[in-house]
Amino acid sequence: MDALRIQGGVRLAGTLAVDGSKNASLPAMAAAILSSGTVRLRDVPPLSDISNMQRLLGELGCDVQLDGRDLTMQTTDASCCHARYDIVRTMRASICVLGPLLAARGHARVSMPGGCAIGDRPVDLHLRGLEALGATIELDGGDIIARADRLRGTTIFLGGPFGSTVLGTANVMSAAALAEGTTIIESAACEPEVACVADLINAMGGDIRGAGGPRIEIHGVKQLGDADWTIIPDRIVAGTLAMAAAMTNGDVTLTNFPHDHLLAVLDRLAITGTQVQRLDPSQPADRCDVHVTSDRRLKPVLFTTQPYPGYPTDLQAQLMALLCLAQGNSIVTERIYPDRFLHVSELTRMGASLIRTGPTVVVQGGGDLIGAPVMAGDLRGSAALILAGMAAQGETIVHRVYHLDRGYVQLEAQLNALGAGIERFDAP
Ligand code: EPU
């Protein structure tokens, strides 16, 4: 099984481009099921989750061609509507095909995703939204079975106990794009990945307004056609790289950086003493070049994860790793997945002083991190351990990096291009 060996104490320097977003690509690929034509997506990151979605779409009768980072998709056989457990259990985002299959083919059978390392992750809001559009939904043998002759537009409230749902909004919005009449989604997720999917559907000929805000208005159309769309930069990868630069007291330029999708993160980073400066004001604020530097002594900060535009849960572990180096106490509160703390015990093995009570962790900064063998338990926690390893004294081994490979394109090679000393090897 692959592991990473990290030599700590190196300052990162140089220039790196941020990859396209995994979490926008996955629902965008699923939305291609809605089209009767050819859909081309550009800058799709080559990751295992993307290959899994490619395999799933293949089983669902979509011909998917990959040319570098561009994907071309076209439905050639609409008879199979079954997303099998074998694929869904490897990737929860398979649930994204539910709405598009139902809307385009009138029938979907999608294995119910289970919980995962970061929590229970129910899909009740996806199902309630689709039922509101007129689908009948039942569970059989662990599969969700959804049927509808033609979906009908209506007003749907999609808020849940932890706020809005990102993939639930994408699912219901995608289904409503082919429904009869107008659908309003209230308490929609405002994440840029939802807006990216809406923009893609509009490029196919859809009529979706307000995506990226809490109220989305979808005017259903009878058919959707060809589209050619570029995926937005990955704000979580961008934030991770900026924090890597800060934690190594580096001097790094990041291109294709989604500055305005990261305002809550940049706000917290500024308090720690990390400067992220736009280099060219004429570039679009969601895709620009930035220069990242940091003070030698980082300062503590309080933060709470929230739905967008708040601080993202997918950057909680990485900022916690950074705060282990800060001079003073920080408080981290996780409001999206209250148990997303697998990295806490591993950071503690590296000498971090962390006290967890429920969804809150107090980080007693100021001490040094010391290299150690650690175990990655989930995707973002793996990234946090790598950042900690680069800032630590001595050698760190991060085991089980298959989690990391789901969301970062060869992160060690990207960091090595900036001067890091990270080696991948096959650990027994
Ligand atoms: N929730 C419900 N009911 C639902 C759906 C969600 O109660 O039907 C709850 C969840 O349990 C959670 C909260 O609502 O507490 C938010 O979940 P959401 O549905 O927004 O998560 P998701 O759409 O399944 C996406 C990302 C996650 C990211 C979350 C939150 C993808 C493929 N996944 O998941 O990304 O953490 O939004 O921003 O887009 C990651 O990339 O590491 C990752 C986990």
Coordinates of C-alpha atoms and ligand atoms in Angstrom, one line a residue:
M1 CA 0.0 0.0 0.0
D2 CA 1.4 3.4 -0.9
A3 CA 2.8 5.6 1.8
L4 CA 4.7 9.0 1.8
R5 CA 8.0 9.7 3.4
I6 CA 8.4 13.4 4.2
Q7 CA 11.6 15.2 5.2
G8 CA 10.5 18.2 7.3
G9 CA 12.0 21.6 7.5
V10 CA 12.1 22.7 3.9
R11 CA 10.8 26.1 2.7
L12 CA 8.5 25.9 -0.3
A13 CA 9.3 28.3 -3.2
G14 CA 8.2 28.6 -6.8
T15 CA 5.0 28.6 -8.9
L16 CA 2.2 26.0 -9.2
A17 CA -1.1 25.9 -11.0
V18 CA -4.2 24.8 -9.1
D19 CA -6.1 21.9 -10.6
G20 CA -9.7 21.8 -11.7
S21 CA -12.3 21.0 -9.0
K22 CA -13.1 17.4 -8.1
N23 CA -16.3 18.4 -6.3
A24 CA -17.5 20.4 -9.3
S25 CA -16.5 17.8 -11.9
L26 CA -18.4 14.9 -10.2
P27 CA -21.9 16.4 -10.3
A28 CA -21.1 18.0 -13.7
M29 CA -20.2 14.6 -15.2
A30 CA -23.5 13.2 -13.8
A31 CA -25.4 16.1 -15.3
A32 CA -24.2 15.0 -18.7
I33 CA -26.8 12.3 -18.4
L34 CA -29.4 15.1 -18.9
S35 CA -28.1 15.9 -22.4
S36 CA -29.3 14.4 -25.7
G37 CA -26.1 15.7 -27.3
T38 CA -22.3 15.8 -26.5
V39 CA -21.0 17.4 -23.4
R40 CA -17.3 18.4 -23.1
L41 CA -15.8 19.2 -19.8
R42 CA -12.4 20.8 -19.6
D43 CA -9.8 20.8 -16.8
V44 CA -11.2 17.7 -15.1
P45 CA -8.5 16.5 -12.6
P46 CA -7.2 12.9 -13.1
L47 CA -8.2 11.4 -9.8
S48 CA -9.5 8.0 -8.7
D49 CA -13.0 9.5 -7.9
I50 CA -13.2 10.8 -11.5
S51 CA -12.3 7.4 -12.9
N52 CA -14.9 5.8 -10.7
M53 CA -17.5 8.3 -12.0
Q54 CA -16.3 7.6 -15.6
R55 CA -16.8 3.8 -14.9
L56 CA -20.3 4.5 -13.5
L57 CA -21.3 6.6 -16.5
G58 CA -20.0 3.8 -18.8
E59 CA -22.2 1.3 -17.0
L60 CA -25.2 3.7 -17.4
G61 CA -24.7 3.8 -21.2
C62 CA -22.6 7.0 -21.6
D63 CA -19.7 6.9 -23.9
V64 CA -16.9 8.8 -22.0
Q65 CA -13.7 9.8 -23.9
L66 CA -10.7 11.2 -22.0
D67 CA -8.3 13.5 -23.8
G68 CA -5.7 14.8 -21.3
R69 CA -7.8 16.6 -18.8
D70 CA -10.8 17.0 -21.1
L71 CA -13.8 14.6 -21.0
T72 CA -16.3 14.2 -23.8
M73 CA -19.6 12.4 -22.8
Q74 CA -22.5 11.2 -24.9
T75 CA -25.3 8.8 -24.0
T76 CA -25.4 5.9 -26.5
D77 CA -27.7 3.5 -24.6
A78 CA -30.2 4.7 -22.1
S79 CA -31.5 1.3 -21.0
C80 CA -29.4 0.8 -17.9
C81 CA -30.4 3.0 -14.9
H82 CA -28.7 1.0 -12.1
A83 CA -25.8 2.5 -10.1
R84 CA -24.5 -0.7 -8.4
Y85 CA -23.3 -1.0 -4.8
D86 CA -19.9 -2.0 -6.0
I87 CA -19.3 1.5 -7.4
V88 CA -21.3 3.5 -4.9
R89 CA -19.5 2.1 -1.9
T90 CA -16.2 3.4 -3.3
M91 CA -17.6 6.8 -4.0
R92 CA -20.5 8.5 -2.2
A93 CA -20.8 11.1 -5.0
S94 CA -22.3 8.4 -7.1
I95 CA -25.6 9.7 -5.6
C96 CA -25.3 12.6 -8.1
V97 CA -26.6 10.4 -10.9
L98 CA -30.0 9.9 -9.2
G99 CA -31.6 13.2 -10.2
P100 CA -30.2 13.2 -13.8
L101 CA -31.3 9.5 -14.4
L102 CA -34.8 10.2 -13.1
A103 CA -35.3 13.3 -15.1
A104 CA -33.8 12.0 -18.4
R105 CA -34.9 8.4 -18.3
G106 CA -37.9 8.3 -15.8
H107 CA -36.3 5.7 -13.7
A108 CA -33.3 5.3 -11.5
R109 CA -31.9 2.5 -9.2
V110 CA -29.0 3.8 -7.1
S111 CA -27.5 1.9 -4.2
M112 CA -27.9 3.8 -1.0
P113 CA -24.5 5.3 0.1
G114 CA -23.4 4.2 3.5
G115 CA -21.7 6.3 6.1
C116 CA -18.0 7.1 5.8
A117 CA -15.0 8.0 7.9
I118 CA -16.2 11.6 8.4
G119 CA -19.7 10.8 9.6
D120 CA -23.2 9.4 8.8
R121 CA -23.9 11.4 5.7
P122 CA -27.6 10.8 5.1
V123 CA -29.3 11.5 1.7
D124 CA -32.8 12.2 3.0
L125 CA -32.8 15.8 1.6
H126 CA -32.0 14.5 -1.9
L127 CA -34.9 12.1 -1.7
R128 CA -37.4 14.7 -0.2
G129 CA -36.5 17.1 -3.0
L130 CA -37.0 14.6 -5.8
E131 CA -40.3 13.5 -4.2
A132 CA -41.5 17.1 -4.1
L133 CA -40.9 17.1 -7.9
G134 CA -43.3 14.2 -8.2
A135 CA -41.0 11.1 -8.0
T136 CA -42.1 8.0 -6.2
I137 CA -39.2 6.6 -4.1
E138 CA -38.8 3.3 -2.4
L139 CA -36.0 1.3 -0.9
D140 CA -35.3 -2.3 -2.0
G141 CA -32.3 -4.5 -1.2
G142 CA -30.3 -1.4 -0.2
D143 CA -31.1 0.4 -3.4
I144 CA -33.0 3.7 -3.8
I145 CA -35.6 3.1 -6.6
A146 CA -37.0 6.4 -8.0
R147 CA -39.7 6.7 -10.8
A148 CA -41.5 9.5 -12.5
D149 CA -43.3 9.9 -15.9
R150 CA -42.5 13.6 -16.0
L151 CA -41.3 15.6 -13.1
R152 CA -43.2 18.8 -12.2
G153 CA -41.8 22.0 -10.9
T154 CA -42.7 23.2 -7.4
T155 CA -41.2 25.1 -4.5
I156 CA -38.8 23.0 -2.4
F157 CA -37.1 23.8 1.0
L158 CA -33.8 22.0 1.0
G159 CA -32.4 23.1 4.4
G160 CA -31.4 20.3 6.9
P161 CA -30.1 20.1 10.5
F162 CA -26.6 21.0 9.3
G163 CA -27.6 23.7 6.8
S164 CA -27.9 23.2 3.1
T165 CA -26.8 20.2 1.1
V166 CA -24.3 20.6 -1.8
L167 CA -24.8 17.4 -3.8
G168 CA -28.5 17.4 -2.8
T169 CA -28.9 20.8 -4.4
A170 CA -27.1 19.7 -7.5
N171 CA -29.2 16.5 -7.7
V172 CA -32.6 18.3 -7.3
M173 CA -31.5 21.2 -9.5
S174 CA -30.3 18.8 -12.3
A175 CA -33.6 16.9 -12.2
A176 CA -35.7 20.1 -12.2
A177 CA -33.9 21.3 -15.4
L178 CA -36.0 18.8 -17.4
A179 CA -39.2 19.1 -15.3
E180 CA -42.4 20.6 -16.5
G181 CA -42.7 24.2 -15.2
T182 CA -40.8 26.2 -12.7
T183 CA -39.0 24.9 -9.6
I184 CA -37.8 27.1 -6.7
I185 CA -35.2 25.7 -4.4
E186 CA -35.1 27.6 -1.1
S187 CA -32.1 27.1 1.3
A188 CA -30.1 25.9 -1.6
A189 CA -26.4 25.3 -1.1
C190 CA -24.5 28.4 -2.3
E191 CA -21.2 26.6 -3.0
P192 CA -19.4 27.5 -6.2
E193 CA -19.5 23.9 -7.3
V194 CA -23.4 24.1 -7.5
A195 CA -23.1 27.3 -9.6
C196 CA -20.6 25.5 -11.9
V197 CA -23.1 22.7 -12.5
A198 CA -25.9 25.2 -13.1
D199 CA -23.7 27.1 -15.6
L200 CA -23.0 23.8 -17.4
I201 CA -26.7 23.0 -17.6
N202 CA -27.4 26.5 -19.0
A203 CA -24.7 25.9 -21.6
M204 CA -26.6 22.8 -22.6
G205 CA -29.7 25.0 -23.1
G206 CA -31.2 25.0 -19.6
D207 CA -32.7 27.9 -17.8
I208 CA -31.4 28.1 -14.2
R209 CA -31.2 31.4 -12.4
G210 CA -29.7 32.3 -9.0
A211 CA -27.3 29.3 -8.5
G212 CA -24.6 30.3 -6.1
G213 CA -27.2 32.0 -3.9
P214 CA -29.8 30.5 -1.4
R215 CA -32.8 30.7 -3.8
I216 CA -32.5 28.9 -7.2
E217 CA -35.1 29.3 -9.9
I218 CA -35.2 26.6 -12.5
H219 CA -37.4 26.9 -15.6
G220 CA -37.7 23.3 -17.0
V221 CA -37.0 22.7 -20.6
K222 CA -38.0 19.7 -22.8
Q223 CA -34.5 18.8 -24.0
L224 CA -30.9 19.7 -23.3
G225 CA -28.1 19.5 -25.9
D226 CA -24.4 20.0 -26.6
A227 CA -22.1 21.9 -24.2
D228 CA -18.5 22.8 -23.8
W229 CA -17.6 23.9 -20.3
T230 CA -14.4 24.5 -18.2
I231 CA -14.5 23.3 -14.6
I232 CA -13.7 25.9 -11.9
P233 CA -10.4 25.7 -10.0
D234 CA -10.4 23.5 -6.9
R235 CA -10.8 25.9 -3.9
I236 CA -9.9 23.1 -1.4
V237 CA -6.7 22.3 -3.3
A238 CA -5.9 26.0 -3.6
G239 CA -6.4 26.5 0.2
T240 CA -4.3 23.4 1.0
L241 CA -1.4 24.7 -1.1
A242 CA -1.6 28.2 0.4
M243 CA -1.5 26.7 3.9
A244 CA 1.5 24.5 2.8
A245 CA 3.3 27.7 1.8
A246 CA 2.5 29.4 5.1
M247 CA 3.5 26.5 7.3
T248 CA 6.9 26.2 5.6
N249 CA 7.4 30.0 5.7
G250 CA 7.5 29.7 2.0
D251 CA 7.4 32.1 -1.0
V252 CA 5.0 30.6 -3.5
T253 CA 3.0 31.8 -6.5
L254 CA -0.2 30.0 -7.2
T255 CA -1.9 30.4 -10.6
N256 CA -5.6 29.4 -11.5
F257 CA -6.4 30.4 -7.9
P258 CA -10.1 30.9 -7.0
H259 CA -9.4 33.9 -4.7
D260 CA -13.1 35.0 -4.3
H261 CA -14.2 31.4 -3.5
L262 CA -11.9 31.4 -0.5
L263 CA -12.7 34.7 1.2
A264 CA -13.6 33.1 4.6
V265 CA -10.3 31.1 4.4
L266 CA -8.2 34.1 3.4
D267 CA -9.8 36.1 6.2
R268 CA -8.7 33.5 8.8
L269 CA -5.3 33.1 7.2
A270 CA -4.7 36.9 7.3
I271 CA -5.1 36.8 11.1
T272 CA -2.5 34.0 11.4
G273 CA 0.0 36.2 9.5
T274 CA -0.4 34.6 6.1
Q275 CA -0.6 37.0 3.2
V276 CA -2.3 36.0 -0.1
Q277 CA -1.9 38.9 -2.6
R278 CA -3.5 39.0 -6.0
L279 CA -0.8 39.8 -8.6
D280 CA -2.9 41.1 -11.4
P281 CA -6.2 42.9 -10.7
S282 CA -7.3 42.6 -14.3
Q283 CA -7.6 38.8 -13.9
P284 CA -11.0 37.3 -12.9
A285 CA -11.2 37.1 -9.1
D286 CA -12.2 33.4 -9.2
R287 CA -9.3 32.4 -11.4
C288 CA -6.2 34.5 -10.8
D289 CA -2.5 34.5 -9.8
V290 CA -1.6 35.0 -6.1
H291 CA 1.6 35.3 -4.1
V292 CA 1.6 33.6 -0.7
T293 CA 4.0 34.5 2.1
S294 CA 3.8 34.3 5.9
D295 CA 5.2 35.8 9.0
R296 CA 7.9 33.7 10.6
R297 CA 5.8 33.4 13.8
L298 CA 2.1 32.4 13.0
K299 CA -0.6 33.7 15.2
P300 CA -3.6 31.7 16.6
V301 CA -7.2 32.1 15.4
L302 CA -10.8 30.9 16.1
F303 CA -12.8 29.4 13.3
T304 CA -16.0 27.5 12.8
T305 CA -16.9 25.5 9.7
Q306 CA -20.1 26.6 8.0
P307 CA -21.8 26.2 4.6
Y308 CA -20.4 28.5 1.9
P309 CA -19.6 31.4 2.0
G310 CA -18.4 30.4 5.5
Y311 CA -15.2 28.6 6.3
P312 CA -15.3 25.1 4.5
T313 CA -15.2 21.9 6.4
D314 CA -12.9 20.5 3.7
L315 CA -10.1 22.9 4.9
Q316 CA -10.7 22.3 8.7
A317 CA -7.9 19.7 9.1
Q318 CA -5.3 21.6 7.2
L319 CA -5.8 24.9 9.1
M320 CA -5.7 22.9 12.4
A321 CA -2.3 21.5 11.3
L322 CA -1.2 25.1 10.6
L323 CA -2.5 26.3 14.0
C324 CA -0.3 23.7 15.8
L325 CA 2.6 26.0 14.8
A326 CA 0.9 29.2 16.0
Q327 CA 2.1 31.1 19.1
G328 CA -1.0 30.7 21.4
N329 CA -4.3 28.9 21.7
S330 CA -6.7 28.4 18.8
I331 CA -10.3 27.1 18.8
V332 CA -11.7 25.0 16.0
T333 CA -15.4 24.1 15.8
E334 CA -16.8 21.7 13.2
R335 CA -20.4 22.4 12.4
I336 CA -20.9 20.3 9.2
Y337 CA -19.5 16.9 10.3
P338 CA -19.2 17.1 14.1
D339 CA -17.0 13.9 14.1
R340 CA -14.6 14.9 11.3
F341 CA -11.5 14.7 13.6
L342 CA -9.6 11.5 12.6
H343 CA -6.5 13.7 12.1
V344 CA -6.5 14.9 15.8
S345 CA -5.0 11.7 17.3
E346 CA -2.4 11.5 14.4
L347 CA -1.3 15.2 14.9
T348 CA -1.0 14.4 18.6
R349 CA 1.4 11.6 17.7
M350 CA 3.5 14.4 16.0
G351 CA 3.7 16.4 19.3
A352 CA 0.7 18.6 18.7
S353 CA -1.3 19.6 21.9
L354 CA -5.0 19.2 21.0
I355 CA -7.9 19.0 23.4
R356 CA -11.2 17.8 21.9
T357 CA -14.6 18.2 23.5
G358 CA -17.4 17.2 21.1
P359 CA -17.3 19.3 17.9
T360 CA -14.6 21.6 19.3
V361 CA -10.8 21.3 19.5
V362 CA -8.5 23.6 21.4
V363 CA -5.2 23.8 19.7
Q364 CA -2.4 24.7 22.1
G365 CA 0.1 26.1 19.7
G366 CA 3.7 27.1 20.2
G367 CA 5.4 23.8 20.4
D368 CA 7.3 22.1 17.7
L369 CA 5.9 19.3 15.5
I370 CA 8.1 16.2 15.4
G371 CA 8.2 13.7 12.6
A372 CA 6.5 10.4 13.3
P373 CA 4.7 7.5 11.4
V374 CA 1.0 8.4 11.1
M375 CA -2.1 6.9 9.5
A376 CA -4.3 8.9 7.1
G377 CA -8.0 8.2 7.9
D378 CA -9.7 10.4 5.3
L379 CA -9.0 12.6 2.4
R380 CA -8.6 16.1 3.9
G381 CA -7.0 14.7 7.1
S382 CA -4.3 13.1 4.9
A383 CA -3.5 16.5 3.4
A384 CA -3.2 17.9 6.9
L385 CA -0.7 15.2 8.0
I386 CA 1.4 16.0 4.9
L387 CA 1.5 19.7 5.7
A388 CA 2.4 18.9 9.3
G389 CA 5.1 16.5 8.1
M390 CA 6.7 19.3 6.0
A391 CA 6.7 21.7 9.0
A392 CA 7.9 19.0 11.4
Q393 CA 11.5 18.2 12.5
G394 CA 12.8 15.0 11.0
E395 CA 11.0 12.4 9.0
T396 CA 7.3 11.7 8.9
I397 CA 5.7 8.6 7.2
V398 CA 2.0 9.0 6.2
H399 CA 0.4 5.6 5.6
R400 CA -2.7 4.8 3.6
V401 CA -2.4 7.7 1.1
Y402 CA -5.0 6.2 -1.1
H403 CA -7.4 8.6 0.7
L404 CA -5.3 11.5 -0.5
D405 CA -5.3 10.3 -4.1
R406 CA -9.1 10.6 -4.2
G407 CA -8.8 14.4 -4.1
Y408 CA -5.3 15.7 -5.0
V409 CA -3.5 15.0 -8.2
Q410 CA -0.1 13.6 -7.1
L411 CA 0.1 16.1 -4.2
E412 CA 3.7 15.0 -3.4
A413 CA 4.9 15.7 -6.9
Q414 CA 3.2 19.2 -6.8
L415 CA 4.9 20.0 -3.5
N416 CA 8.2 18.5 -4.6
A417 CA 8.1 20.9 -7.6
L418 CA 8.1 23.7 -4.9
G419 CA 11.1 22.1 -3.2
A420 CA 9.5 19.7 -0.7
G421 CA 11.3 16.4 0.0
I422 CA 8.5 13.8 -0.3
E423 CA 8.9 10.3 -1.6
R424 CA 6.2 7.8 -2.4
F425 CA 6.9 4.1 -1.6
D426 CA 5.1 0.9 -1.2
A427 CA 4.9 0.3 2.6
P428 CA 4.3 -3.3 3.7
Ligands
EPU1 N1 -27.1 16.2 5.2 C1 -28.3 15.7 5.6 N2 -29.1 15.2 4.7 C2 -28.9 15.0 3.4 C3 -27.6 15.5 2.9 C4 -26.7 16.1 3.8 O1 -28.6 15.8 6.8 O2 -29.7 14.5 2.7 C5 -26.1 16.8 6.1 C6 -24.7 16.0 6.1 O3 -24.7 14.9 6.9 C7 -23.8 17.1 6.5 C8 -24.4 18.4 5.9 O4 -25.8 18.1 5.6 O5 -23.8 17.3 7.9 C9 -23.8 18.8 4.6 O6 -23.7 17.7 3.7 P1 -23.7 17.9 2.1 O7 -24.9 17.2 1.5 O8 -23.6 19.3 1.8 O9 -22.4 17.1 1.7 P2 -22.2 16.4 0.3 O10 -22.9 17.2 -0.8 O11 -22.4 14.9 0.4 C10 -20.0 17.7 -0.5 C11 -18.6 17.4 -0.8 C12 -17.9 17.2 0.6 C13 -18.0 18.4 1.5 C14 -19.5 18.7 1.7 C15 -19.8 19.9 2.5 C16 -18.6 16.4 -2.9 C17 -18.3 15.2 -3.8 N3 -18.5 16.2 -1.6 O12 -20.6 16.5 0.1 O13 -16.5 17.0 0.2 O14 -17.4 18.1 2.7 O15 -20.2 18.8 0.4 O16 -19.2 21.0 1.9 O17 -18.9 17.4 -3.5 C18 -14.3 16.2 0.4 O18 -14.1 16.6 -0.8 O19 -13.4 15.9 1.1 C19 -15.7 16.1 0.9 C20 -16.1 15.4 1.9

